[in-house]
Tab-separated table of C-alpha atoms in Angstrom:
chain	number	residue	atom	x	y	z
A	431	MET	CA	-34.844	15.666	1.989
A	432	THR	CA	-33.383	14.914	5.442
A	433	VAL	CA	-31.340	11.570	6.125
A	434	ARG	CA	-32.545	9.995	9.467
A	435	VAL	CA	-29.696	8.433	11.268
A	436	VAL	CA	-29.083	5.846	14.185
A	437	LEU	CA	-25.652	5.509	15.583
A	438	ALA	CA	-24.673	2.194	17.101
A	439	ASP	CA	-21.341	2.140	18.963
A	440	ASP	CA	-20.414	1.225	22.483
A	441	GLN	CA	-17.904	4.024	22.907
A	442	PRO	CA	-19.672	7.199	23.831
A	443	LEU	CA	-16.809	9.381	22.669
A	444	VAL	CA	-17.317	7.900	19.064
A	445	ARG	CA	-20.855	8.632	19.075
A	446	ALA	CA	-20.514	12.228	20.506
A	447	ALA	CA	-17.990	13.027	17.609
A	448	LEU	CA	-20.367	11.810	15.026
A	449	GLN	CA	-23.302	13.298	16.668
A	450	MET	CA	-21.705	17.009	16.626
A	451	VAL	CA	-20.906	16.788	12.867
A	452	ILE	CA	-24.255	15.290	11.926
A	453	ALA	CA	-25.849	18.253	13.890
A	454	ASP	CA	-23.920	20.698	11.677
A	455	ALA	CA	-25.263	18.963	8.524
A	456	PRO	CA	-28.525	20.519	7.664
A	457	ASP	CA	-29.541	17.354	5.358
A	458	LEU	CA	-28.718	14.703	8.263
A	459	GLU	CA	-30.615	14.072	11.471
A	460	LEU	CA	-29.746	11.975	14.266
A	461	VAL	CA	-32.639	10.099	15.512
A	462	GLY	CA	-31.212	7.669	18.033
A	463	GLU	CA	-28.193	6.182	19.582
A	464	ALA	CA	-27.575	2.605	20.592
A	465	GLY	CA	-24.562	0.878	22.639
A	466	THR	CA	-25.310	-2.569	21.816
A	467	GLY	CA	-26.204	-4.474	18.456
A	468	ALA	CA	-29.610	-5.506	20.348
A	469	GLU	CA	-30.601	-1.677	20.827
A	470	ALA	CA	-29.675	-0.815	17.328
A	471	VAL	CA	-32.068	-3.507	16.049
A	472	ARG	CA	-34.859	-2.281	18.427
A	473	LEU	CA	-34.220	1.457	17.268
A	474	ALA	CA	-34.019	0.570	13.568
A	475	GLY	CA	-37.620	-0.968	14.031
A	476	ASP	CA	-38.967	1.828	16.397
A	477	LEU	CA	-37.480	4.625	14.474
A	478	ALA	CA	-37.373	3.581	10.776
A	479	PRO	CA	-34.129	5.318	10.242
A	480	ASP	CA	-32.691	5.837	6.533
A	481	VAL	CA	-29.167	4.807	7.687
A	482	VAL	CA	-27.761	3.024	10.633
A	483	VAL	CA	-23.995	3.711	11.285
A	484	MET	CA	-22.753	0.330	12.967
A	485	ASP	CA	-19.827	-0.604	14.895
A	486	ILE	CA	-18.773	-4.286	15.021
A	487	ARG	CA	-17.486	-4.896	18.368
A	488	MET	CA	-20.228	-4.150	20.967
A	489	PRO	CA	-21.378	-6.005	24.075
A	490	GLY	CA	-23.748	-8.945	23.647
A	491	MET	CA	-25.017	-8.878	19.976
A	492	ASP	CA	-22.269	-7.745	17.700
A	493	GLY	CA	-22.629	-5.415	14.848
A	494	ILE	CA	-22.678	-8.046	12.079
A	495	GLU	CA	-25.387	-9.850	13.477
A	496	ALA	CA	-27.327	-6.618	14.229
A	497	THR	CA	-26.677	-5.624	10.529
A	498	ARG	CA	-28.133	-8.994	9.305
A	499	LEU	CA	-31.217	-8.768	11.418
A	500	ILE	CA	-31.852	-5.077	10.348
A	501	THR	CA	-31.597	-5.743	6.574
A	502	ALA	CA	-33.397	-8.907	6.635
A	503	GLY	CA	-36.146	-7.051	8.610
A	504	PRO	CA	-39.347	-5.274	7.127
A	505	GLY	CA	-37.763	-1.705	7.585
A	506	THR	CA	-35.711	0.007	4.653
A	507	ALA	CA	-32.824	0.861	6.773
A	508	ARG	CA	-29.494	0.570	5.254
A	509	VAL	CA	-26.642	-0.110	7.385
A	510	ILE	CA	-22.956	1.375	7.252
A	511	VAL	CA	-20.396	-0.582	9.188
A	512	LEU	CA	-17.777	1.762	10.792
A	513	THR	CA	-15.154	0.173	12.721
A	514	THR	CA	-11.601	0.188	13.875
A	515	PHE	CA	-10.999	-3.216	12.450
A	516	ASP	CA	-10.944	-3.905	8.868
A	517	ASP	CA	-9.585	-7.564	8.777
A	518	ASP	CA	-11.042	-9.823	6.126
A	519	ASP	CA	-13.275	-11.869	8.386
A	520	TYR	CA	-15.093	-8.545	9.482
A	521	VAL	CA	-15.374	-7.339	5.916
A	522	HIS	CA	-16.723	-10.376	4.440
A	523	GLY	CA	-19.081	-10.833	7.600
A	524	ALA	CA	-20.441	-7.467	7.302
A	525	LEU	CA	-21.074	-7.427	3.505
A	526	ARG	CA	-22.483	-10.875	3.586
A	527	ALA	CA	-24.816	-9.666	6.368
A	528	GLY	CA	-26.219	-6.873	3.957
A	529	ALA	CA	-24.117	-3.861	4.954
A	530	SER	CA	-24.179	-1.168	1.940
A	531	GLY	CA	-20.956	0.137	3.122
A	532	PHE	CA	-17.835	-0.659	5.218
A	533	LEU	CA	-15.686	2.287	6.902
A	534	VAL	CA	-12.943	2.495	8.997
A	535	LYS	CA	-12.742	5.101	12.001
A	536	ASP	CA	-9.616	6.649	10.849
A	537	MET	CA	-11.459	8.252	8.033
A	538	ALA	CA	-12.127	11.988	8.187
A	539	LEU	CA	-15.616	12.714	9.742
A	540	GLU	CA	-16.747	14.577	6.657
A	541	ASP	CA	-15.927	11.436	4.413
A	542	ILE	CA	-18.047	9.407	6.904
A	543	LEU	CA	-20.957	11.915	6.389
A	544	THR	CA	-20.668	11.772	2.735
A	545	ALA	CA	-20.904	7.928	2.731
A	546	VAL	CA	-24.289	8.418	4.864
A	547	ARG	CA	-25.779	10.538	1.964
A	548	VAL	CA	-24.348	8.041	-0.579
A	549	VAL	CA	-25.814	5.069	1.091
A	550	ALA	CA	-28.966	6.751	1.878
A	551	ALA	CA	-29.329	7.474	-1.734
A	552	GLY	CA	-29.263	3.742	-2.666
A	553	ASP	CA	-25.723	3.400	-3.596
A	554	ALA	CA	-22.850	1.693	-1.560
A	555	LEU	CA	-19.474	2.656	-0.545
A	556	ILE	CA	-16.425	0.880	0.722
A	557	ALA	CA	-13.409	2.478	2.319
A	558	PRO	CA	-10.178	2.319	-0.081
A	559	SER	CA	-8.266	0.046	2.301
A	560	VAL	CA	-11.273	-2.409	2.594
A	561	THR	CA	-11.559	-2.610	-1.167
A	562	ARG	CA	-7.918	-3.695	-1.185
A	563	ARG	CA	-8.720	-6.376	1.235
A	564	LEU	CA	-11.510	-7.552	-0.737
A	565	ILE	CA	-9.165	-7.830	-3.803
A	566	GLU	CA	-6.706	-9.910	-1.722
A	567	GLU	CA	-9.397	-12.189	-0.534
A	568	PHE	CA	-10.881	-13.027	-3.954
A	569	ALA	CA	-7.326	-13.171	-5.443
A	570	GLY	CA	-6.497	-15.793	-2.966
A	571	ARG	CA	-9.106	-18.130	-4.078
A	572	PRO	CA	-8.718	-20.663	-7.029
A	573	ALA	CA	-9.304	-19.284	-10.217
A	574	SER	CA	-13.193	-20.056	-11.169
A	575	VAL	CA	-15.094	-19.835	-14.345
A	576	PRO	CA	-17.746	-17.023	-14.442
A	577	ARG	CA	-21.128	-18.483	-13.208
A	578	ALA	CA	-23.779	-18.382	-16.120
A	579	ARG	CA	-26.629	-17.723	-13.332
A	580	GLU	CA	-25.001	-14.648	-12.177
A	581	LEU	CA	-23.911	-13.285	-15.687
A	582	ASP	CA	-26.892	-14.605	-17.764
A	583	GLY	CA	-28.140	-12.025	-20.064
A	584	VAL	CA	-25.519	-9.260	-19.262
A	585	THR	CA	-24.219	-7.691	-22.534
A	586	ALA	CA	-20.718	-6.827	-23.527
A	587	ARG	CA	-20.977	-3.223	-22.364
A	588	GLU	CA	-22.785	-4.196	-19.155
A	589	ARG	CA	-19.550	-6.373	-18.490
A	590	GLU	CA	-17.453	-3.388	-19.048
A	591	VAL	CA	-19.263	-1.334	-16.481
A	592	LEU	CA	-19.464	-4.321	-14.036
A	593	THR	CA	-15.595	-4.604	-14.476
A	594	LEU	CA	-15.183	-0.921	-13.642
A	595	ILE	CA	-17.298	-1.121	-10.670
A	596	GLY	CA	-15.257	-4.065	-9.440
A	597	ARG	CA	-12.169	-1.729	-9.629
A	598	GLY	CA	-13.967	0.579	-7.221
A	599	MET	CA	-14.732	3.303	-9.674
A	600	SER	CA	-17.546	5.705	-9.193
A	601	ASN	CA	-20.354	6.317	-11.824
A	602	THR	CA	-18.235	9.428	-12.848
A	603	GLU	CA	-15.007	7.707	-13.272
A	604	ILE	CA	-16.875	4.998	-15.390
A	605	ALA	CA	-18.472	7.485	-17.547
A	606	ALA	CA	-14.935	9.333	-18.072
A	607	GLU	CA	-13.368	5.892	-18.813
A	608	LEU	CA	-15.914	4.589	-21.332
A	609	VAL	CA	-16.713	8.325	-22.740
A	610	ILE	CA	-20.507	7.992	-21.987
A	611	SER	CA	-22.724	10.054	-19.773
A	612	VAL	CA	-23.181	9.630	-15.947
A	613	ALA	CA	-26.737	9.307	-16.558
A	614	THR	CA	-26.124	6.385	-19.217
A	615	VAL	CA	-23.813	4.649	-16.540
A	616	LYS	CA	-26.624	4.902	-13.809
A	617	ALA	CA	-28.868	3.258	-16.459
A	618	TYR	CA	-26.384	0.479	-16.828
A	619	VAL	CA	-25.940	-0.091	-13.068
A	620	THR	CA	-29.761	-0.127	-12.569
A	621	ARG	CA	-29.976	-2.893	-15.222
A	622	LEU	CA	-26.980	-4.840	-13.710
A	623	LEU	CA	-28.593	-4.772	-10.215
A	624	ALA	CA	-31.759	-6.302	-11.720
A	625	LYS	CA	-30.300	-8.822	-13.976
A	626	LEU	CA	-27.817	-10.022	-11.235
A	627	ASP	CA	-30.355	-9.860	-8.617
A	628	ALA	CA	-27.922	-7.835	-6.420
A	629	ARG	CA	-29.176	-5.590	-3.866
A	630	ASP	CA	-26.620	-2.880	-4.276
A	631	ARG	CA	-23.192	-1.601	-5.603
A	632	VAL	CA	-21.481	-3.864	-2.968
A	633	GLN	CA	-22.756	-7.051	-4.120
A	634	LEU	CA	-21.882	-5.907	-7.893
A	635	VAL	CA	-18.342	-5.564	-6.507
A	636	ILE	CA	-18.399	-8.937	-5.119
A	637	ILE	CA	-19.818	-10.714	-8.210
A	638	ALA	CA	-17.235	-8.915	-10.547
A	639	TYR	CA	-14.556	-10.610	-8.319
A	640	GLU	CA	-16.362	-14.014	-8.255
A	641	ALA	CA	-16.964	-13.865	-12.046
A	642	GLY	CA	-13.258	-13.201	-12.792
A	643	LEU	CA	-13.904	-9.870	-14.232
A	644	THR	CA	-11.548	-8.083	-11.986
A	645	SER	CA	-8.273	-8.843	-10.366
A	646	PRO	CA	-5.673	-7.178	-8.271
A	647	SER	CA	-3.412	-6.589	-11.410
A	648	SER	CA	-6.420	-5.034	-13.372
């Protein structure tokens, strides 16, 4: 199955570099390029891509607003924010806008392509440096009692899985930690998404922090 991709970045050189590596990937197809957030929204509606790789700082409408419009729209496109700027405001804004991934441009190009595949498959991915920023952000908030609505009906085992998701572990790492199969982990993740009304793994990470299941020292 070919993953249809739209690139949105106001720097032609960045788009050209990604265009070349996408062209060499048999399972990826570049279907459109945008230099502004407004163009990205239009292309997402017209071309129905699977994934939009979105810069934040662009003329006119920025990438966060474009992400919000795309994820709130009728299409099924998922958004990966790819930016030079990984400060807290951008991370929080992008994830709240509905991004399924947050990457920084100093990552290897192959890692960015891997993220496109991961997000297209319905999962989510956050760059390690961004995960650290999320931890710092939530750690700076006053301690809070887990919200009953968010964790209502979650079993003890599902709490364990949610805690490990909050630490940034992959399904394979969680399976090894809990000595269960990867298929079983996937089943737990699916149930957590449904029970917590979470869109994807990124939101599960946020819920784990907000519920106090994960902390910087854990």
